[in-house]
Short mmCIF file of C-alpha atoms in Angstrom, two decimals:
data_model
loop_
_atom_site.label_atom_id
_atom_site.label_comp_id
_atom_site.label_asym_id
_atom_site.label_seq_id
_atom_site.Cartn_x
_atom_site.Cartn_y
_atom_site.Cartn_z
CA MET A 125 -0.13 -0.03 -0.16
CA PRO A 126 1.30 3.67 -0.96
CA LEU A 127 2.42 5.72 1.75
CA PRO A 128 0.01 8.55 2.62
CA TYR A 129 2.23 11.54 1.31
CA SER A 130 1.27 14.91 1.07
CA GLN A 131 -0.38 15.99 -2.29
CA THR A 132 2.51 18.07 -2.88
CA VAL A 133 4.94 15.31 -2.71
CA GLU A 134 2.49 12.75 -4.36
CA ARG A 135 2.34 15.07 -7.52
CA ILE A 136 6.21 15.07 -7.84
CA LEU A 137 6.99 11.30 -7.24
CA ALA A 138 4.31 10.71 -10.03
CA ALA A 139 6.27 12.81 -12.32
CA GLN A 140 9.79 11.83 -11.58
CA HIS A 141 10.51 10.10 -14.37
CA SER A 142 10.04 13.60 -16.49
CA ARG A 143 12.26 15.36 -13.73
CA TYR A 144 15.51 15.95 -15.89
CA ALA A 145 13.73 16.96 -18.77
CA LEU A 146 12.24 20.19 -20.34
CA PRO A 147 8.44 20.08 -20.28
CA GLU A 148 7.20 20.20 -23.90
CA ASN A 149 4.18 22.29 -23.46
CA ILE A 150 6.07 25.12 -21.86
CA PRO A 151 4.97 28.29 -24.33
CA GLY A 152 7.69 30.13 -25.89
CA LYS A 153 11.31 29.62 -25.12
CA ALA A 154 11.98 27.81 -21.74
CA LEU A 155 15.52 28.47 -20.62
CA LEU A 156 15.28 26.45 -17.67
CA VAL A 157 12.59 24.57 -15.21
CA HIS A 158 13.17 25.19 -11.61
CA GLN A 159 11.86 22.27 -9.00
CA HIS A 160 12.08 22.59 -5.50
CA PHE A 161 11.46 19.38 -3.34
CA SER A 162 11.22 19.19 0.21
CA VAL A 163 10.16 16.63 2.76
CA ALA A 164 9.48 19.10 5.56
CA GLY A 165 5.76 19.14 5.43
CA GLU A 166 5.52 15.18 5.40
CA MET A 167 5.11 13.47 9.33
CA PRO A 168 8.30 12.77 10.86
CA ARG A 169 8.05 9.08 10.11
CA LEU A 170 7.46 9.41 6.30
CA GLN A 171 10.32 12.14 5.62
CA GLY A 172 13.04 9.68 5.47
CA ALA A 173 11.08 7.32 3.14
CA ALA A 174 9.90 10.27 0.74
CA TRP A 175 13.45 11.08 0.34
CA ILE A 176 14.43 7.67 -0.60
CA ASP A 177 11.38 7.66 -3.25
CA TYR A 178 12.74 10.97 -4.84
CA VAL A 179 16.35 10.25 -5.19
CA GLY A 180 15.74 6.46 -5.76
CA ARG A 181 15.21 7.33 -9.60
CA ILE A 182 18.88 7.25 -9.85
CA LEU A 183 20.57 6.33 -6.52
CA ASP A 184 20.04 3.54 -3.77
CA VAL A 185 19.45 5.56 -0.55
CA SER A 186 20.26 4.70 2.94
CA ILE A 187 18.91 6.50 5.99
CA ALA A 188 19.61 5.56 9.97
CA ARG A 189 16.83 3.80 11.44
CA ARG A 190 16.56 6.24 13.89
CA ALA A 191 16.22 9.13 11.50
CA GLN A 192 13.39 7.15 9.50
CA HIS A 193 11.47 7.00 12.75
CA SER A 194 12.01 10.59 14.31
CA GLY A 195 12.30 12.76 11.02
CA PHE A 196 14.80 13.36 8.25
CA ARG A 197 15.62 17.06 6.81
CA GLY A 198 15.98 16.79 3.09
CA GLU A 199 15.47 19.43 0.46
CA ILE A 200 16.69 19.95 -2.92
CA ASP A 201 16.66 22.65 -5.86
CA THR A 202 16.64 21.40 -9.21
CA TYR A 203 17.48 23.56 -12.33
CA VAL A 204 16.92 21.92 -15.63
CA MET A 205 18.27 23.11 -18.81
CA LYS A 206 18.23 21.82 -22.54
CA ASP A 207 21.69 19.86 -21.73
CA LEU A 208 22.63 20.48 -18.19
CA ILE A 209 21.16 20.09 -15.11
CA TYR A 210 22.24 21.68 -11.69
CA LEU A 211 21.30 20.42 -8.14
CA ASP A 212 21.45 22.12 -4.61
CA SER A 213 20.82 19.53 -2.28
CA ARG A 214 20.69 19.85 1.77
CA THR A 215 20.34 16.57 3.62
CA ASP A 216 20.57 14.95 7.26
CA PRO A 217 23.07 12.09 7.36
CA VAL A 218 22.69 9.78 4.18
CA THR A 219 24.27 7.26 2.26
CA GLN A 220 23.87 7.03 -1.22
CA THR A 221 24.97 4.13 -3.64
CA ARG A 222 25.19 3.77 -7.37
CA SER A 223 25.68 -0.03 -7.97
CA SER A 224 26.16 -2.11 -11.16
CA ALA A 225 22.60 -3.30 -10.47
CA ARG A 226 20.90 0.20 -10.61
CA ILE A 227 23.07 1.14 -13.61
CA SER A 228 21.52 -1.65 -15.69
CA LYS A 229 17.96 -0.59 -14.84
CA ASP A 230 18.29 3.15 -15.91
CA ASN A 231 19.06 5.41 -18.63
CA MET A 232 21.42 8.02 -16.35
CA ARG A 233 24.78 8.37 -18.33
CA ASP A 234 25.74 11.70 -17.35
CA TYR A 235 29.01 12.97 -15.85
CA CYS A 236 28.11 14.66 -12.48
CA PHE A 237 30.40 17.21 -10.64
CA HIS A 238 30.23 17.08 -7.25
CA VAL A 239 30.57 20.06 -4.84
CA ALA A 240 30.74 19.83 -1.30
CA VAL A 241 29.65 23.16 0.46
CA GLU A 242 28.81 21.77 3.96
CA GLY A 243 29.73 18.63 5.71
CA ILE A 244 31.99 15.70 5.21
CA ILE A 245 31.71 13.54 2.36
CA GLU A 246 33.30 10.34 1.50
CA THR A 247 33.04 8.46 -1.67
CA VAL A 248 34.34 5.29 -3.05
CA THR A 249 34.46 4.64 -6.45
CA GLY A 250 35.52 1.80 -9.07
CA ALA A 251 34.48 -1.85 -8.16
CA PHE A 252 38.15 -3.43 -8.27
CA ALA A 253 40.91 -0.67 -8.05
CA GLN A 254 38.97 1.53 -5.54
CA ARG A 255 39.46 5.01 -5.09
CA LYS A 256 38.37 7.06 -2.45
CA SER A 257 37.67 10.58 -2.19
CA GLU A 258 37.19 12.59 0.90
CA GLN A 259 35.46 16.18 0.51
CA PHE A 260 36.00 17.33 4.14
CA VAL A 261 38.57 19.33 2.34
CA PRO A 262 36.69 21.65 -0.09
CA GLY A 263 37.16 20.37 -3.88
CA ILE A 264 35.16 19.04 -6.94
CA LEU A 265 34.80 15.48 -7.33
CA ALA A 266 33.98 13.83 -11.04
CA LEU A 267 31.87 11.24 -11.10
CA ASP A 268 30.62 9.06 -14.18
CA MET A 269 27.28 7.93 -13.73
CA ASN A 270 27.82 4.85 -15.72
CA GLN A 271 30.46 3.47 -12.94
CA THR A 272 29.61 2.44 -9.29
CA MET A 273 30.28 4.72 -6.56
CA ARG A 274 29.07 4.79 -2.80
CA MET A 275 28.97 7.88 -1.02
CA VAL A 276 28.76 8.51 2.79
CA ARG A 277 27.54 11.70 4.40
CA PRO A 278 28.07 11.13 8.31
CA SER A 279 26.72 14.69 8.97
CA HIS A 280 24.37 17.53 7.64
CA ALA A 281 25.76 18.26 4.10
CA ARG A 282 24.96 20.71 1.52
CA VAL A 283 26.30 19.71 -2.07
CA LEU A 284 25.85 21.34 -5.81
CA ALA A 285 25.99 18.91 -8.28
CA PHE A 286 26.38 19.81 -12.38
CA PHE A 287 24.94 16.76 -14.72
CA LEU A 288 26.73 17.58 -18.02
CA PRO A 289 25.71 14.67 -20.97
CA ARG A 290 28.24 12.20 -21.70
CA ALA A 291 29.01 13.64 -25.36
CA MET A 292 29.41 17.31 -24.04
CA VAL A 293 32.34 15.97 -21.47
CA GLU A 294 33.99 13.54 -23.55
CA ALA A 295 34.07 16.07 -26.39
CA GLN A 296 36.35 18.19 -24.47
CA LEU A 297 38.00 15.71 -21.92
CA PRO A 298 39.76 12.92 -23.66
CA ASP A 299 39.43 9.72 -21.84
CA ALA A 300 36.80 11.27 -19.63
CA GLU A 301 35.60 7.98 -18.27
CA SER A 302 39.35 7.95 -15.96
CA LEU A 303 38.05 10.83 -14.20
CA HIS A 304 35.45 8.99 -12.05
CA GLY A 305 36.53 9.40 -8.56
CA ARG A 306 39.12 12.20 -9.12
CA VAL A 307 38.83 15.78 -7.24
CA VAL A 308 40.35 19.00 -8.28
CA THR A 309 40.85 21.52 -5.13
CA TYR A 310 40.72 25.31 -4.91
CA THR A 311 44.45 25.66 -5.17
CA SER A 312 45.03 27.46 -8.55
CA PRO A 313 43.63 30.53 -10.06
CA LEU A 314 41.26 28.87 -12.09
CA THR A 315 39.69 26.68 -9.29
CA ARG A 316 39.69 29.50 -7.00
CA MET A 317 37.63 31.72 -9.54
CA ILE A 318 35.48 28.48 -9.57
CA LEU A 319 34.56 28.78 -5.76
CA ASP A 320 34.04 32.19 -6.26
CA HIS A 321 31.22 31.14 -8.96
CA LEU A 322 29.91 28.75 -6.68
CA ARG A 323 29.88 31.13 -3.79
CA LYS A 324 27.50 33.36 -5.85
CA LEU A 325 25.47 30.56 -6.98
CA CYS A 326 24.69 29.63 -3.37
CA ARG A 327 24.02 33.07 -2.44
CA GLU A 328 22.45 34.98 -5.30
CA LEU A 329 20.51 31.92 -7.74
CA SER A 330 17.15 32.21 -6.12
CA SER A 331 16.66 35.92 -6.72
CA MET A 332 18.25 36.23 -10.15
CA PRO A 333 16.20 36.13 -13.44
CA ALA A 334 15.97 33.26 -15.40
CA ASP A 335 18.29 33.99 -18.16
CA ALA A 336 20.79 35.22 -15.65
CA VAL A 337 20.49 31.92 -13.63
CA GLU A 338 21.17 29.75 -16.83
CA GLU A 339 24.09 32.09 -17.70
CA ALA A 340 25.55 31.77 -14.22
CA ILE A 341 25.18 27.67 -13.91
CA ARG A 342 26.62 27.22 -17.58
CA ALA A 343 29.61 29.45 -16.80
CA CYS A 344 30.53 27.41 -13.78
CA ALA A 345 29.97 24.14 -15.63
CA GLN A 346 32.34 25.35 -18.23
CA LEU A 347 34.94 26.59 -15.77
CA ILE A 348 34.89 23.26 -13.86
CA LEU A 349 35.19 21.33 -17.30
CA ALA A 350 38.39 23.74 -18.07
CA ALA A 351 39.57 22.89 -14.56
CA PHE A 352 39.34 19.05 -14.84
CA GLY A 353 40.87 19.40 -18.49
CA LYS A 354 44.02 21.20 -17.21
CA GLN A 355 44.58 18.47 -14.48
CA GLN A 356 44.18 15.82 -17.18
CA GLN A 357 47.10 17.84 -19.00
CA LEU A 358 49.06 17.59 -16.07
CA ASP A 359 48.46 14.31 -15.39
CA ASN A 360 49.31 13.26 -18.72
CA LYS A 361 52.35 15.14 -18.48
CA ALA A 362 53.36 13.43 -15.25
CA ARG A 363 52.83 10.07 -17.10
CA ALA A 364 54.70 10.81 -19.95
CA ALA A 365 57.54 11.96 -17.46
CA ALA A 366 57.43 8.94 -15.51
CA ARG A 367 57.21 6.77 -18.66
CA SER A 368 60.34 8.53 -19.68
CA ALA A 369 62.25 8.22 -16.51
CA LEU A 370 61.34 4.44 -16.77
CA ARG A 371 62.27 4.19 -20.26
CA HIS A 372 65.58 5.51 -19.71
CA GLN A 373 66.39 2.99 -16.78
CA VAL A 374 65.44 0.16 -18.68
CA GLN A 375 67.88 1.42 -21.50
CA ARG A 376 70.61 2.14 -19.40
CA TYR A 377 69.82 -1.43 -17.62
CA VAL A 378 69.76 -3.16 -21.27
CA ASN A 379 73.12 -1.48 -22.12
CA ASN A 380 74.70 -2.73 -19.24
CA HIS A 381 73.90 -6.16 -19.52
CA LEU A 382 73.89 -6.76 -23.52
CA ARG A 383 76.40 -9.63 -23.06
CA ASP A 384 74.12 -11.33 -20.34
CA PRO A 385 72.31 -14.30 -22.20
CA ASN A 386 69.83 -14.04 -19.04
CA LEU A 387 68.96 -10.32 -20.52
CA GLN A 388 65.31 -11.08 -21.64
CA PRO A 389 62.02 -8.91 -21.37
CA GLU A 390 60.73 -11.27 -18.85
CA GLN A 391 63.84 -10.54 -16.21
CA ILE A 392 63.42 -6.78 -16.71
CA GLN A 393 59.62 -7.29 -16.19
CA ALA A 394 60.30 -8.74 -12.69
CA MET A 395 63.21 -6.62 -11.78
CA PHE A 396 61.52 -3.47 -12.32
CA GLN A 397 58.09 -4.92 -11.14
CA LEU A 398 56.08 -3.81 -14.29
CA SER A 399 53.33 -5.77 -16.14
CA ARG A 400 53.64 -6.81 -19.67
CA PRO A 401 51.64 -4.21 -21.18
CA THR A 402 53.15 -1.23 -19.36
CA LEU A 403 56.65 -2.40 -20.76
CA TYR A 404 55.32 -2.76 -24.15
CA ARG A 405 54.07 0.64 -24.22
CA VAL A 406 57.26 2.08 -22.93
CA PHE A 407 59.06 0.46 -25.96
CA GLU A 408 56.42 0.44 -28.51
CA PRO A 409 58.17 2.54 -30.79
CA GLU A 410 60.52 -0.03 -31.09
CA SER A 411 58.09 -2.79 -31.37
CA GLY A 412 58.51 -3.92 -27.83
CA LEU A 413 61.50 -4.46 -25.56
CA ALA A 414 62.74 -7.68 -27.12
CA ASN A 415 63.33 -6.18 -30.48
CA TYR A 416 64.78 -3.15 -28.75
CA ILE A 417 67.46 -5.58 -26.79
CA ARG A 418 68.04 -7.42 -30.56
CA ASN A 419 68.70 -4.13 -32.32
CA CYS A 420 71.03 -2.68 -29.32
CA ARG A 421 73.03 -6.08 -29.58
CA LEU A 422 73.47 -5.71 -33.30
CA ARG A 423 74.64 -2.20 -32.78
CA ALA A 424 77.22 -3.12 -30.38
CA ALA A 425 78.22 -5.97 -32.72
CA ALA A 426 78.73 -3.59 -35.62
CA ILE A 427 81.10 -1.44 -33.43
CA ASP A 428 82.90 -4.45 -32.50
CA LEU A 429 83.27 -5.69 -36.17
CA ILE A 430 85.06 -2.14 -36.86
CA ASP A 431 86.85 -1.65 -33.36
CA MET A 432 88.33 -5.45 -33.04
CA PRO A 433 88.97 -6.41 -36.90
CA GLN A 434 90.91 -9.52 -35.57
CA LEU A 435 88.21 -11.01 -33.76
CA ASP A 436 86.36 -13.54 -35.40
CA ILE A 437 82.78 -12.86 -36.20
CA THR A 438 81.47 -15.92 -34.53
CA VAL A 439 82.92 -14.95 -31.53
CA ILE A 440 81.34 -11.59 -31.65
CA ALA A 441 77.89 -13.05 -32.36
CA TYR A 442 78.33 -15.72 -29.34
CA ASP A 443 79.52 -12.87 -27.24
CA LEU A 444 76.40 -10.62 -27.75
CA CYS A 445 73.93 -13.94 -27.39
CA PHE A 446 73.14 -14.85 -30.87
CA GLY A 447 72.38 -18.39 -30.83
CA SER A 448 74.96 -19.21 -33.93
CA HIS A 449 76.82 -17.36 -36.65
CA SER A 450 73.85 -17.92 -39.25
CA ASP A 451 71.43 -16.47 -36.83
CA PHE A 452 73.54 -13.40 -36.53
CA THR A 453 74.34 -13.29 -40.05
CA ARG A 454 70.38 -13.05 -41.01
CA ALA A 455 69.66 -10.61 -38.15
CA PHE A 456 72.63 -8.24 -39.12
CA ARG A 457 71.38 -8.36 -42.96
CA ARG A 458 68.20 -7.63 -41.78
CA ALA A 459 68.94 -4.64 -40.00
CA TYR A 460 71.95 -3.25 -42.16
CA GLY A 461 71.47 -4.68 -45.42
CA ILE A 462 74.79 -6.35 -45.71
CA THR A 463 76.44 -9.32 -44.11
CA PRO A 464 78.44 -8.52 -41.32
CA GLN A 465 81.79 -9.51 -43.00
CA ASP A 466 80.78 -6.80 -45.72
CA PHE A 467 80.04 -4.38 -43.13
CA ARG A 468 83.47 -4.85 -41.69
CA HIS A 469 85.52 -4.35 -44.74
CA LEU A 470 83.56 -1.42 -45.59
CA GLY A 471 84.15 -0.05 -42.22
CA LEU A 472 88.05 -0.76 -42.72
CA GLU A 473 87.84 0.72 -46.06
CA SER A 474 86.44 4.05 -45.04
CA HIS A 475 88.50 4.16 -41.86
CA LEU A 476 91.79 3.94 -44.03
CA LEU A 477 90.49 6.50 -46.30
#
């Protein structure tokens, strides 16, 4: 039997599946639609249930048993635009989860940029390699609504949320899915500017005309995307720098052990504690580490052929870990276009000239 909510709440819940879309029957140009939802008018024992029913369209919500009996404070202002949704939510302690089961049942695939204004918020994202984001230090949390997460608000909290279409975010931020669970903090001129805009939204939005509301929300959303784009660029630079440093380390090791028959990609993988895909990506321009090692040995052999003309070619081949004279000759011919013996003669002739 349905719970006896007030007519206001009943009406909003009845229309909840069209909550995040502009109504088609609004005459003229609808810039945005503002909806206010509050459980304050419900009986205390129904307040928590009403909130769960309202938010439950896209999230699994858990409220403490005591609050479900004694009363729960929750209100939210929703601003719907053609391609953007902005929420301002104030609640008592609550836990919100977006599970794989929930994702499979709805069509919410937006990215959400989540701002903690008041309270402590802890979010865990990722089913396997979990990332924990704590927002008692102010910042903006990026969430991909197509991935799992669990958010705990252990005290009264006020949060702002910008829901942006997947296509919009992915057009501006390559590899946007990797943002899930990341936080940007207010430590740069750009993010401090965002903080000023967020404060203005909190203070003045309710008194702004509709066109100014839309402009203010859109400006803030674009600044947030810019901040995450800048962080992504820094992350990419950091990854590139780390990959370059790793590459130099492996190269030094290879060059110092060219004559060691145990020098193999598997040995280097174990020594540097790297996965095979990572090691391959680092040496992808050389078609992998095994090919890089072979080319280094061939270069060393070419130097030995010129610098040590008295040394037998077979000795050079075995010294640089080639299985046989013929194996070495084939590899050398593929790399340099001539046999080792012809290379030695050409090198010695040019040296004499």
